[in-house]
Tab-separated table of N, CA and C in Angstrom:
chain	number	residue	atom	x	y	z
A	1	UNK	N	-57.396	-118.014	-207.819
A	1	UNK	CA	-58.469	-118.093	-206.860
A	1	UNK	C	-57.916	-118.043	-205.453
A	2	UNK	N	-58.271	-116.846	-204.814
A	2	UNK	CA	-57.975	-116.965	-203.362
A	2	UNK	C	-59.283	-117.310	-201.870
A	3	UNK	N	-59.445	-118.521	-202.552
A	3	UNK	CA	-60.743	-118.711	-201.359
A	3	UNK	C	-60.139	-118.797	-199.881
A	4	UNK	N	-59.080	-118.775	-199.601
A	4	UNK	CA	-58.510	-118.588	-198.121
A	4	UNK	C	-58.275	-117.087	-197.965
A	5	UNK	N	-59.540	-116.555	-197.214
A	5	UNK	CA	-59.517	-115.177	-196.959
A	5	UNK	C	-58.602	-115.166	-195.258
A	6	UNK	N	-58.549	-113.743	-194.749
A	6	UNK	CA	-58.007	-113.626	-193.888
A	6	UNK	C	-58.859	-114.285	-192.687
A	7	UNK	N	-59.796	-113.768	-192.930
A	7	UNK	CA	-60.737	-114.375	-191.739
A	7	UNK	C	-61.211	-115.953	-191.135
A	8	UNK	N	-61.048	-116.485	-192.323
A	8	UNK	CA	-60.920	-117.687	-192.311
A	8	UNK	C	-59.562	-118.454	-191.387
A	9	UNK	N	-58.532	-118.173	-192.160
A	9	UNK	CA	-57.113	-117.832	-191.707
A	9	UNK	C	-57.660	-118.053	-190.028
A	10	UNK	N	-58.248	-116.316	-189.589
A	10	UNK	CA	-57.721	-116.226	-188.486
A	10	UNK	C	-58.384	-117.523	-187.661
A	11	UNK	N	-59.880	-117.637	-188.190
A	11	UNK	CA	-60.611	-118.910	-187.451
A	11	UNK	C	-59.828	-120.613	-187.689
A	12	UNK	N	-59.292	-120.630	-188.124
A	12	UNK	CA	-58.598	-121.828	-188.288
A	12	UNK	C	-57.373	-121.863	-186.985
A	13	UNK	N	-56.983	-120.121	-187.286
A	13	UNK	CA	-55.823	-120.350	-185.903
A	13	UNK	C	-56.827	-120.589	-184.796
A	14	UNK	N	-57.513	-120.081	-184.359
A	14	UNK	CA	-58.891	-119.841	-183.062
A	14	UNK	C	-58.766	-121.278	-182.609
A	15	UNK	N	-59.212	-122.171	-183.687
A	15	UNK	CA	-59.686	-123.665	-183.696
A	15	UNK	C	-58.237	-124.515	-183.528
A	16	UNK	N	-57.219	-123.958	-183.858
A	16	UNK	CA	-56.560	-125.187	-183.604
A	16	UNK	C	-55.893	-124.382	-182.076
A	17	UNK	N	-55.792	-123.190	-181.720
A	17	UNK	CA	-55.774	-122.491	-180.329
A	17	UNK	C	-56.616	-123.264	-179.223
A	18	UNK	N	-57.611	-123.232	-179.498
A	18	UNK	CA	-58.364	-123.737	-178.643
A	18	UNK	C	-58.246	-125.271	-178.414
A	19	UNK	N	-58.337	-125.964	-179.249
A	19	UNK	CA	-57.835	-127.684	-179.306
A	19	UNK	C	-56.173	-127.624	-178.561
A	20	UNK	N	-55.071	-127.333	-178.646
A	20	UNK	CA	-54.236	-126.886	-178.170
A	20	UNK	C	-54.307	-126.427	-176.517
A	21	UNK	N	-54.583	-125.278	-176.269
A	21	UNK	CA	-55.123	-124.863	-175.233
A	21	UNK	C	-56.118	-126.313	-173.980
A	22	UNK	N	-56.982	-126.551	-174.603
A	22	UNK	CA	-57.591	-127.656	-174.056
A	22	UNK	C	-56.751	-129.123	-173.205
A	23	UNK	N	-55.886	-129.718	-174.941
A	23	UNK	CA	-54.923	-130.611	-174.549
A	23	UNK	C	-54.295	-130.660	-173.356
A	24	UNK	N	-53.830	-129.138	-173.520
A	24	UNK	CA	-52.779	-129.004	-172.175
A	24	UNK	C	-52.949	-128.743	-171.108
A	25	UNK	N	-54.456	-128.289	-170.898
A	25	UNK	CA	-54.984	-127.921	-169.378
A	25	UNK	C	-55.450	-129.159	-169.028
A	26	UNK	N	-55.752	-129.965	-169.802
A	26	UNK	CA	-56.237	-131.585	-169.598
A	26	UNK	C	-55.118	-131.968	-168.696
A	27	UNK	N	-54.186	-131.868	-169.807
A	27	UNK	CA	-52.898	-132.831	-169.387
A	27	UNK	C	-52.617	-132.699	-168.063
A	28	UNK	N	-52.539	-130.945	-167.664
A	28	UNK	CA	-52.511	-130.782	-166.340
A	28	UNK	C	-53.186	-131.051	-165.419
A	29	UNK	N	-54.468	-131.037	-165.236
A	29	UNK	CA	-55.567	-131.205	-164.611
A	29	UNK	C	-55.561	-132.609	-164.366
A	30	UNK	N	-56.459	-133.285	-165.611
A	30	UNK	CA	-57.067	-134.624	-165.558
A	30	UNK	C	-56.120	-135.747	-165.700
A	31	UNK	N	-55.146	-135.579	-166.282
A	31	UNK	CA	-54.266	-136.412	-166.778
A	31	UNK	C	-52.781	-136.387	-165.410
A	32	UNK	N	-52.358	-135.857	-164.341
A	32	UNK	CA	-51.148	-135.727	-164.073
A	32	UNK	C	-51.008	-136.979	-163.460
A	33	UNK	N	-51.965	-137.648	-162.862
A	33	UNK	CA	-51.942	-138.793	-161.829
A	33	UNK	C	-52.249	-139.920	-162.199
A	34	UNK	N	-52.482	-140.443	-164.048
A	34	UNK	CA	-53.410	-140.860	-164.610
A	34	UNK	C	-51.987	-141.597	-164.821
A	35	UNK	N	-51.650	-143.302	-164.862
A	35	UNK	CA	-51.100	-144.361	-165.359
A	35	UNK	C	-51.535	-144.962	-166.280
A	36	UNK	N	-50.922	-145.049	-167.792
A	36	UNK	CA	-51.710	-145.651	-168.645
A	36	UNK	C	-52.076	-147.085	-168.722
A	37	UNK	N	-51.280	-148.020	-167.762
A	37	UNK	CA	-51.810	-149.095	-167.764
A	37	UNK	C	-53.035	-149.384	-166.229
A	38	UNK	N	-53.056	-148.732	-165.581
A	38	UNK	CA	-54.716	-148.790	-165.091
A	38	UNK	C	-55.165	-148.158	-165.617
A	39	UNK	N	-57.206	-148.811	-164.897
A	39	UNK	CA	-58.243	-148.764	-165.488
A	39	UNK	C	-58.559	-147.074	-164.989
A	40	UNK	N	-59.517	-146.654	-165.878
A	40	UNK	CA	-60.153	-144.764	-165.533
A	40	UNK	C	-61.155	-145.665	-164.136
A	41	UNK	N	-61.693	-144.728	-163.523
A	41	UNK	CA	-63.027	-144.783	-162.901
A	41	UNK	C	-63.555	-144.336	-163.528
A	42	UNK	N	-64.777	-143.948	-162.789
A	42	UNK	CA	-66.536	-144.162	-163.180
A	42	UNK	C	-66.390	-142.020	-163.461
A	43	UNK	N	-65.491	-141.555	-162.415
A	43	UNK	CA	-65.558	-140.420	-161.895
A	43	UNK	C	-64.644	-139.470	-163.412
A	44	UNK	N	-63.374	-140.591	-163.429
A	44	UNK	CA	-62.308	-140.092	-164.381
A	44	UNK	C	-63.231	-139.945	-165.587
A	45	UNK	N	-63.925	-141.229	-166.266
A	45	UNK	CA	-64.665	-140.819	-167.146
A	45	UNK	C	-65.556	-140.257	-167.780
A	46	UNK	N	-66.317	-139.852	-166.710
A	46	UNK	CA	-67.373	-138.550	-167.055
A	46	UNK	C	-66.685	-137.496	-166.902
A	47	UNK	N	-65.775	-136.899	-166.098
A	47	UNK	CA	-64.941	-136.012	-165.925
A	47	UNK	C	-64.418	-135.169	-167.373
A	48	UNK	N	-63.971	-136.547	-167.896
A	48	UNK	CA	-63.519	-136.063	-169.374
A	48	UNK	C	-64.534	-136.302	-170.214
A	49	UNK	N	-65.372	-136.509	-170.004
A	49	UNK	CA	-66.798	-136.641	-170.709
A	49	UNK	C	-67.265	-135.146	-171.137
A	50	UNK	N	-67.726	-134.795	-169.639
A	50	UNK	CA	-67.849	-133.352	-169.801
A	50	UNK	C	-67.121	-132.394	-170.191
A	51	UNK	N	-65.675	-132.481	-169.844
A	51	UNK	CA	-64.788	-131.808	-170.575
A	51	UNK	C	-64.581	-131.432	-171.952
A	52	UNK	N	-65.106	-132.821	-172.587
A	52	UNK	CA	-64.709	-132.510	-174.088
A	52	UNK	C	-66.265	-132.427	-174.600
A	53	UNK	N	-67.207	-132.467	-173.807
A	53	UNK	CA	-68.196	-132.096	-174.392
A	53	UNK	C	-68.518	-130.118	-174.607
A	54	UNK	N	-67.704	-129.713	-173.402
A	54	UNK	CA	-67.563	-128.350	-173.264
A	54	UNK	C	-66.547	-127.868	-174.686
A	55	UNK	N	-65.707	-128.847	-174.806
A	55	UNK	CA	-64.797	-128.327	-175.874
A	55	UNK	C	-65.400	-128.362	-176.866
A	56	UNK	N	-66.484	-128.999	-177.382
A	56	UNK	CA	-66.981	-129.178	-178.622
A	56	UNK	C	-67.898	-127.962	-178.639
A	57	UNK	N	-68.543	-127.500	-177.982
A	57	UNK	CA	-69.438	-126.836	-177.397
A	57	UNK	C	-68.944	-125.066	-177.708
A	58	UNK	N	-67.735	-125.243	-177.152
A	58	UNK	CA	-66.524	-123.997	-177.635
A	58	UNK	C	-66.573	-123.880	-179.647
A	59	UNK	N	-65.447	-125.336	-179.898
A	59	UNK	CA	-65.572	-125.385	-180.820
A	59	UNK	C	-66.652	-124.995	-182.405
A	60	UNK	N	-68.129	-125.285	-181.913
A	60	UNK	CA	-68.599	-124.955	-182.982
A	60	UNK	C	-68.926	-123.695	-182.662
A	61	UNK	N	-68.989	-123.056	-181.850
A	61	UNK	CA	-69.226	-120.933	-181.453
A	61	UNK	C	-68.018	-120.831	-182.786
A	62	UNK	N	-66.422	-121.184	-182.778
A	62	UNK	CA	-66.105	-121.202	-183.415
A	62	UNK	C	-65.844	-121.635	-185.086
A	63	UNK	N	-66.731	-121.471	-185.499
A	63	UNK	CA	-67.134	-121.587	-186.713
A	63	UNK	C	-65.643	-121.469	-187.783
A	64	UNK	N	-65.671	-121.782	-188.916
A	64	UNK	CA	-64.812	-121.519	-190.159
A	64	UNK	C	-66.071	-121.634	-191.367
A	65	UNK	N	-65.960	-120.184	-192.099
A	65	UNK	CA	-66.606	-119.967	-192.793
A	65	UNK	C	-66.024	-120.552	-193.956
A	66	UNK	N	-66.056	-121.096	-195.133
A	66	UNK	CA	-65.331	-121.419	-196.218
A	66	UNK	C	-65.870	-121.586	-197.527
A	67	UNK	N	-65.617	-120.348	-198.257
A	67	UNK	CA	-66.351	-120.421	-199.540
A	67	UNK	C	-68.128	-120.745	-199.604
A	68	UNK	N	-68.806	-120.128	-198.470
A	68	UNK	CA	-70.091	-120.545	-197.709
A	68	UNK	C	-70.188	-121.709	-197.403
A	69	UNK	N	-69.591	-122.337	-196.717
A	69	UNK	CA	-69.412	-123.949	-196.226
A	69	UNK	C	-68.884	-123.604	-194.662
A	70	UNK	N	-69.933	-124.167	-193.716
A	70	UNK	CA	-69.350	-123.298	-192.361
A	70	UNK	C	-68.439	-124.607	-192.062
A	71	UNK	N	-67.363	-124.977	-191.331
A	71	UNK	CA	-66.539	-125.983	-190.865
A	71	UNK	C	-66.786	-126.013	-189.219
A	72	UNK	N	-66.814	-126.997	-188.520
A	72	UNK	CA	-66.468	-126.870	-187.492
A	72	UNK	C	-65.883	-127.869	-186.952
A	73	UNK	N	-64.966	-127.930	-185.774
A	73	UNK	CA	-64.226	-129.467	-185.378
A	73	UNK	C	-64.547	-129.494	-184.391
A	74	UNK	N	-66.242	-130.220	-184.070
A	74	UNK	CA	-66.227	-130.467	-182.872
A	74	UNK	C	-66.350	-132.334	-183.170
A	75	UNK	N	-65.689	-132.664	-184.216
A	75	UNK	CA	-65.394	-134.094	-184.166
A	75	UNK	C	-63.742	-134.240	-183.547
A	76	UNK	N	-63.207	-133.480	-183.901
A	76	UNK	CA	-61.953	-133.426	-182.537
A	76	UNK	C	-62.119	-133.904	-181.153
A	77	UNK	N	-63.299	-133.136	-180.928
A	77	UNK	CA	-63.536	-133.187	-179.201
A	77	UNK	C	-63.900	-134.418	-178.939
A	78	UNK	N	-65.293	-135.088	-180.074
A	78	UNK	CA	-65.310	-136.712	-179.790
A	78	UNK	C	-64.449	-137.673	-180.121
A	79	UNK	N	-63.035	-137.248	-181.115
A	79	UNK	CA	-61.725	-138.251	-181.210
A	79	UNK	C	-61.664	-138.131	-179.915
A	80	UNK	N	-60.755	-136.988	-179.541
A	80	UNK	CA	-60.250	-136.973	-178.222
A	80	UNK	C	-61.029	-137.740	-176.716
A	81	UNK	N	-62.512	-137.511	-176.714
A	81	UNK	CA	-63.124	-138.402	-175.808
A	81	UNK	C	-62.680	-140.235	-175.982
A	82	UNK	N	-63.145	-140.488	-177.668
A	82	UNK	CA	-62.598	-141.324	-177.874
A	82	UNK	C	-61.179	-142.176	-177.729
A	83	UNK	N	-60.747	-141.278	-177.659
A	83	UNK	CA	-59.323	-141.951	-177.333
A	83	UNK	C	-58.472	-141.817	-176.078
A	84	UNK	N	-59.341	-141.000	-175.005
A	84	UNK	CA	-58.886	-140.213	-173.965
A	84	UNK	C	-59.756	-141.994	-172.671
A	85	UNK	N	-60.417	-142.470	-173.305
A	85	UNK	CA	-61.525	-143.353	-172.268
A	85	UNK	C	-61.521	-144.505	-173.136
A	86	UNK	N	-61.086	-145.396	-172.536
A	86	UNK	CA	-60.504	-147.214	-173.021
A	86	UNK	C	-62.142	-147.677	-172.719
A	87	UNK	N	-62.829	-148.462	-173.432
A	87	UNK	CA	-64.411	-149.355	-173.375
A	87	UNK	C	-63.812	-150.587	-173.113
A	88	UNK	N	-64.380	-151.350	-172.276
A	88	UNK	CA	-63.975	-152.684	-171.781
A	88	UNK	C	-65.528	-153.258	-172.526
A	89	UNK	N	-65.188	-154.508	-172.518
A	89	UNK	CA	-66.755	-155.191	-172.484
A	89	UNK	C	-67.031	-156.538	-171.586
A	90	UNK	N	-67.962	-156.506	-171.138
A	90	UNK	CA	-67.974	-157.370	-169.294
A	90	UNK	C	-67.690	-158.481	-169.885
């Protein structure tokens, strides 16, 4: 059984291209000035809010078809929000 067709293949590279791609323009961008032991602002965190909401947004255009099961990782984009923005509680 070869249910990993080419096309699939290629959308899997697309998807982890793009997650990749993202990381690192972050890193550059949002992240160069960023100390992990201070707090984000109000500004930092919507910033990357929107960011990875755009990535998710990317992400499912990019589809993975699979054995008719479409895949998409735009739960990546909300790890990454998730873990990109620390929640305090007052």
């Amino acid at each position: 059984m070869n249910d990993l067709s080419f096309e699939t293949l290629q959308d899997l590279i697309a998807n982890f291209s793009i997650v990749t791609a993202y990381l690192f323009l972050a890193s550059q961008v949002i992240y160069k000035d960023w100390n992990l032991g201070t707090p984000t602002t109000l500004y930092t965190k919507l910033h990357i809010g929107v960011l990875t909401g755009i990535l998710g947004i990317i992400l499912m255009e990019f589809t993975v078809k699979l054995n008719g099961t479409i895949l998409d990782f735009r739960h990546l984009a909300i790890t990454i929000a998730a873990l990109s923005v620390e929640f305090t509680l007052p």
